[in-house]
């Protein structure tokens, strides 16, 4: 082979390889793709680290803070930089929120600040800036898989006190009735002829657990120091296996004896799937025709 043809072949091969390398590099820049391993890792649920807890959290207000019409306090759980908003009502148990994080739950509140600035044309405009600020915190023990967090707003402050209560169905089954006594008196309860007592600052469980719907006579009274008895409730109530009740008794010693004790009931309803929801869906379904007050709040559960 003549030298000039050999040299031309070498130059042509080198040029072809260079162009192929440039095309490959350009393709990488134009269409970057995430690594499969990183994509899988981002979709994995967060696992509890050492010292962290895993629990299903429910929330309720003792007294919902007064707001302007159409407005509500917007709350969320914060773990590191992750914000998980939730809705909460007064004396209503909210849906469960899966929580994995520190043993002290951080609850934050959304704030909105109006800022005056100039637009591109130099005209003044008002812009709203949203931020999350600390609102309350609550310790959750590691051995409580289902917890109710009771929020009590601090009067005159944009903060709240939070208290955690164990509502694990193994300890607080549906069909049962518990009393949380936050008064200084002994509380006695008669339910369907069964009598039990809640000592001051303690939680008491009814000996009855309903397995079907029943109407029972319900009586509640406090026994003060010296043996004086004061009746709080005496009425028939309907209990069944689909609900469970927390009954709060609080006390304001500074008021008249007739108004000293307050009672509140929080009812939790078990979510039951319909039979249609439990049946497998066919491949080609056929169309179908179509008294709350702000006197007192509990301090802690012992």
mmCIF file of C-alpha atoms in Angstrom, residues 56-241:
data_model
loop_
_atom_site.group_PDB
_atom_site.id
_atom_site.type_symbol
_atom_site.label_atom_id
_atom_site.label_comp_id
_atom_site.label_asym_id
_atom_site.label_seq_id
_atom_site.Cartn_x
_atom_site.Cartn_y
_atom_site.Cartn_z
ATOM 1 C CA UNK A 56 -49.846 6.445 64.166
ATOM 2 C CA UNK A 57 -50.750 9.911 65.428
ATOM 3 C CA UNK A 58 -54.260 11.347 65.777
ATOM 4 C CA UNK A 59 -55.006 14.951 66.764
ATOM 5 C CA UNK A 60 -57.832 16.875 68.411
ATOM 6 C CA UNK A 61 -58.390 20.358 69.830
ATOM 7 C CA UNK A 62 -59.539 20.818 73.411
ATOM 8 C CA UNK A 63 -60.855 24.239 72.341
ATOM 9 C CA UNK A 64 -60.228 25.324 68.757
ATOM 10 C CA UNK A 65 -58.677 28.841 68.717
ATOM 11 C CA UNK A 66 -61.034 31.573 67.499
ATOM 12 C CA UNK A 67 -60.251 32.714 63.963
ATOM 13 C CA UNK A 68 -61.752 35.033 61.374
ATOM 14 C CA UNK A 69 -64.639 33.578 59.402
ATOM 15 C CA UNK A 70 -63.418 31.072 56.834
ATOM 16 C CA UNK A 71 -59.958 30.750 58.408
ATOM 17 C CA UNK A 72 -58.385 27.975 60.471
ATOM 18 C CA UNK A 73 -55.064 27.353 62.159
ATOM 19 C CA UNK A 74 -52.975 25.361 59.669
ATOM 20 C CA UNK A 75 -50.767 22.800 61.403
ATOM 21 C CA UNK A 76 -48.199 20.214 60.343
ATOM 22 C CA UNK A 77 -45.692 17.725 61.729
ATOM 23 C CA UNK A 78 -42.058 18.526 61.017
ATOM 24 C CA UNK A 79 -39.333 15.879 60.841
ATOM 25 C CA UNK A 80 -35.999 17.330 59.714
ATOM 26 C CA UNK A 81 -37.021 19.377 56.637
ATOM 27 C CA UNK A 82 -40.144 17.348 55.839
ATOM 28 C CA UNK A 83 -43.516 19.007 56.550
ATOM 29 C CA UNK A 84 -46.677 16.864 56.847
ATOM 30 C CA UNK A 85 -49.859 18.990 57.178
ATOM 31 C CA UNK A 86 -52.902 17.627 58.990
ATOM 32 C CA UNK A 87 -56.458 18.708 59.781
ATOM 33 C CA UNK A 88 -57.765 18.810 63.345
ATOM 34 C CA UNK A 89 -61.209 19.482 64.843
ATOM 35 C CA UNK A 90 -62.481 20.176 68.335
ATOM 36 C CA UNK A 91 -63.124 17.012 70.342
ATOM 37 C CA UNK A 92 -62.892 14.970 67.140
ATOM 38 C CA UNK A 93 -60.215 12.352 66.461
ATOM 39 C CA UNK A 94 -58.409 13.134 63.211
ATOM 40 C CA UNK A 95 -57.363 10.482 60.654
ATOM 41 C CA UNK A 96 -54.110 8.700 61.457
ATOM 42 C CA UNK A 97 -50.759 10.131 60.361
ATOM 43 C CA UNK A 98 -47.880 7.668 60.028
ATOM 44 C CA UNK A 99 -45.025 9.108 62.072
ATOM 45 C CA UNK A 100 -41.369 8.070 62.073
ATOM 46 C CA UNK A 101 -39.052 10.433 63.887
ATOM 47 C CA UNK A 102 -37.728 11.662 67.243
ATOM 48 C CA UNK A 103 -39.499 10.733 70.459
ATOM 49 C CA UNK A 104 -40.586 14.371 70.795
ATOM 50 C CA UNK A 105 -42.978 15.286 67.980
ATOM 51 C CA UNK A 106 -42.561 18.815 66.607
ATOM 52 C CA UNK A 107 -45.800 20.542 65.549
ATOM 53 C CA UNK A 108 -45.519 23.687 63.443
ATOM 54 C CA UNK A 109 -48.010 26.360 62.382
ATOM 55 C CA UNK A 110 -48.236 28.124 59.013
ATOM 56 C CA UNK A 111 -47.786 31.892 59.046
ATOM 57 C CA UNK A 112 -48.417 34.377 56.245
ATOM 58 C CA UNK A 113 -46.554 37.691 55.995
ATOM 59 C CA UNK A 114 -47.444 40.505 53.578
ATOM 60 C CA UNK A 115 -44.410 42.065 51.901
ATOM 61 C CA UNK A 116 -44.434 45.248 49.797
ATOM 62 C CA UNK A 117 -42.147 45.226 46.747
ATOM 63 C CA UNK A 118 -41.832 46.628 43.212
ATOM 64 C CA UNK A 119 -42.676 44.662 40.074
ATOM 65 C CA UNK A 120 -40.736 44.783 36.783
ATOM 66 C CA UNK A 121 -42.469 48.013 35.819
ATOM 67 C CA UNK A 122 -41.584 49.643 39.111
ATOM 68 C CA UNK A 123 -45.153 49.457 40.433
ATOM 69 C CA UNK A 124 -45.705 48.574 44.125
ATOM 70 C CA UNK A 125 -47.247 45.125 44.701
ATOM 71 C CA UNK A 126 -48.059 43.101 47.809
ATOM 72 C CA UNK A 127 -46.744 39.552 48.016
ATOM 73 C CA UNK A 128 -47.663 36.936 50.640
ATOM 74 C CA UNK A 129 -44.806 34.877 52.102
ATOM 75 C CA UNK A 130 -45.684 31.588 53.853
ATOM 76 C CA UNK A 131 -43.545 30.010 56.542
ATOM 77 C CA UNK A 132 -43.802 27.286 59.196
ATOM 78 C CA UNK A 133 -43.008 28.265 62.805
ATOM 79 C CA UNK A 134 -42.887 26.204 66.050
ATOM 80 C CA UNK A 135 -46.297 25.733 67.654
ATOM 81 C CA UNK A 136 -46.161 22.791 70.105
ATOM 82 C CA UNK A 137 -44.208 19.665 70.980
ATOM 83 C CA UNK A 138 -45.248 16.371 72.474
ATOM 84 C CA UNK A 139 -43.344 13.357 73.806
ATOM 85 C CA UNK A 140 -44.454 10.009 72.334
ATOM 86 C CA UNK A 141 -43.212 6.832 74.063
ATOM 87 C CA UNK A 142 -41.633 4.215 71.826
ATOM 88 C CA UNK A 143 -44.047 1.476 72.952
ATOM 89 C CA UNK A 144 -47.272 3.227 71.887
ATOM 90 C CA UNK A 145 -48.167 2.379 68.262
ATOM 91 C CA UNK A 146 -51.334 4.558 68.232
ATOM 92 C CA UNK A 147 -51.475 7.908 70.029
ATOM 93 C CA UNK A 148 -54.016 10.705 70.443
ATOM 94 C CA UNK A 149 -52.453 14.175 70.737
ATOM 95 C CA UNK A 150 -54.679 16.679 72.542
ATOM 96 C CA UNK A 151 -53.886 20.313 71.632
ATOM 97 C CA UNK A 152 -54.689 23.077 74.123
ATOM 98 C CA UNK A 153 -54.164 26.626 72.868
ATOM 99 C CA UNK A 154 -52.366 29.011 75.230
ATOM 100 C CA UNK A 155 -54.561 32.122 75.664
ATOM 101 C CA UNK A 156 -52.973 35.214 74.138
ATOM 102 C CA UNK A 157 -50.097 33.291 72.507
ATOM 103 C CA UNK A 158 -49.670 31.689 69.069
ATOM 104 C CA UNK A 159 -48.675 28.422 70.727
ATOM 105 C CA UNK A 160 -50.270 25.392 72.333
ATOM 106 C CA UNK A 161 -49.639 22.704 74.924
ATOM 107 C CA UNK A 162 -49.842 19.123 73.615
ATOM 108 C CA UNK A 163 -50.596 15.982 75.623
ATOM 109 C CA UNK A 164 -50.316 12.401 74.336
ATOM 110 C CA UNK A 165 -52.725 9.587 75.237
ATOM 111 C CA UNK A 166 -52.357 5.906 74.419
ATOM 112 C CA UNK A 167 -55.261 4.750 72.219
ATOM 113 C CA UNK A 168 -53.739 1.493 71.008
ATOM 114 C CA UNK A 169 -56.739 -0.822 70.330
ATOM 115 C CA UNK A 170 -55.139 -3.542 72.452
ATOM 116 C CA UNK A 171 -55.432 -1.280 75.511
ATOM 117 C CA UNK A 172 -58.404 0.795 74.342
ATOM 118 C CA UNK A 173 -60.555 -1.514 72.189
ATOM 119 C CA UNK A 174 -63.642 -0.450 70.266
ATOM 120 C CA UNK A 175 -66.719 -1.059 72.366
ATOM 121 C CA UNK A 176 -64.980 0.226 75.514
ATOM 122 C CA UNK A 177 -65.370 3.328 77.672
ATOM 123 C CA UNK A 178 -62.495 5.095 79.496
ATOM 124 C CA UNK A 179 -62.538 7.964 81.999
ATOM 125 C CA UNK A 180 -59.695 10.479 82.268
ATOM 126 C CA UNK A 181 -59.990 12.164 85.652
ATOM 127 C CA UNK A 182 -58.149 15.495 85.810
ATOM 128 C CA UNK A 183 -59.924 16.699 88.930
ATOM 129 C CA UNK A 184 -58.758 16.421 92.536
ATOM 130 C CA UNK A 185 -61.798 14.363 93.479
ATOM 131 C CA UNK A 186 -62.482 10.670 93.065
ATOM 132 C CA UNK A 187 -64.808 9.944 90.131
ATOM 133 C CA UNK A 188 -67.246 7.050 90.275
ATOM 134 C CA UNK A 189 -69.064 5.598 87.275
ATOM 135 C CA UNK A 190 -71.963 3.156 87.055
ATOM 136 C CA UNK A 191 -72.413 1.684 83.582
ATOM 137 C CA UNK A 192 -75.031 -1.002 83.056
ATOM 138 C CA UNK A 193 -74.869 -1.930 86.727
ATOM 139 C CA UNK A 194 -71.044 -2.234 86.710
ATOM 140 C CA UNK A 195 -69.303 0.282 88.995
ATOM 141 C CA UNK A 196 -65.702 1.471 88.623
ATOM 142 C CA UNK A 197 -63.671 4.435 89.877
ATOM 143 C CA UNK A 198 -61.104 6.862 88.479
ATOM 144 C CA UNK A 199 -58.743 8.229 91.093
ATOM 145 C CA UNK A 200 -57.536 11.874 90.876
ATOM 146 C CA UNK A 201 -55.206 12.314 87.898
ATOM 147 C CA UNK A 202 -55.763 8.744 86.718
ATOM 148 C CA UNK A 203 -57.341 6.919 83.788
ATOM 149 C CA UNK A 204 -59.933 4.216 84.451
ATOM 150 C CA UNK A 205 -61.258 1.518 82.120
ATOM 151 C CA UNK A 206 -64.841 0.340 82.104
ATOM 152 C CA UNK A 207 -65.173 -3.381 82.902
ATOM 153 C CA UNK A 208 -67.659 -3.630 80.018
ATOM 154 C CA UNK A 209 -66.592 -3.989 76.372
ATOM 155 C CA UNK A 210 -69.526 -3.939 73.967
ATOM 156 C CA UNK A 211 -69.836 -6.673 71.349
ATOM 157 C CA UNK A 212 -73.204 -5.425 70.082
ATOM 158 C CA UNK A 213 -75.423 -2.360 70.272
ATOM 159 C CA UNK A 214 -76.923 -1.794 73.737
ATOM 160 C CA UNK A 215 -78.693 0.957 75.675
ATOM 161 C CA UNK A 216 -77.240 1.207 79.183
ATOM 162 C CA UNK A 217 -77.891 3.403 82.202
ATOM 163 C CA UNK A 218 -74.929 5.723 82.726
ATOM 164 C CA UNK A 219 -74.261 7.560 86.006
ATOM 165 C CA UNK A 220 -71.240 9.652 86.884
ATOM 166 C CA UNK A 221 -70.435 11.362 90.184
ATOM 167 C CA UNK A 222 -67.495 12.909 92.045
ATOM 168 C CA UNK A 223 -66.640 12.101 95.664
ATOM 169 C CA UNK A 224 -64.994 15.082 97.332
ATOM 170 C CA UNK A 225 -62.853 15.163 100.434
ATOM 171 C CA UNK A 226 -65.057 14.407 103.419
ATOM 172 C CA UNK A 227 -67.309 12.059 101.463
ATOM 173 C CA UNK A 228 -69.568 14.632 99.793
ATOM 174 C CA UNK A 229 -70.971 13.240 96.544
ATOM 175 C CA UNK A 230 -71.926 15.386 93.548
ATOM 176 C CA UNK A 231 -73.715 13.852 90.588
ATOM 177 C CA UNK A 232 -72.487 14.866 87.127
ATOM 178 C CA UNK A 233 -74.472 12.599 84.797
ATOM 179 C CA UNK A 234 -77.443 10.284 84.939
ATOM 180 C CA UNK A 235 -78.869 9.222 81.599
ATOM 181 C CA UNK A 236 -79.252 6.222 79.272
ATOM 182 C CA UNK A 237 -76.584 6.046 76.537
ATOM 183 C CA UNK A 238 -76.149 3.938 73.412
ATOM 184 C CA UNK A 239 -72.933 1.922 73.141
ATOM 185 C CA UNK A 240 -71.842 -0.517 70.446
ATOM 186 C CA UNK A 241 -68.828 -2.446 69.164
#
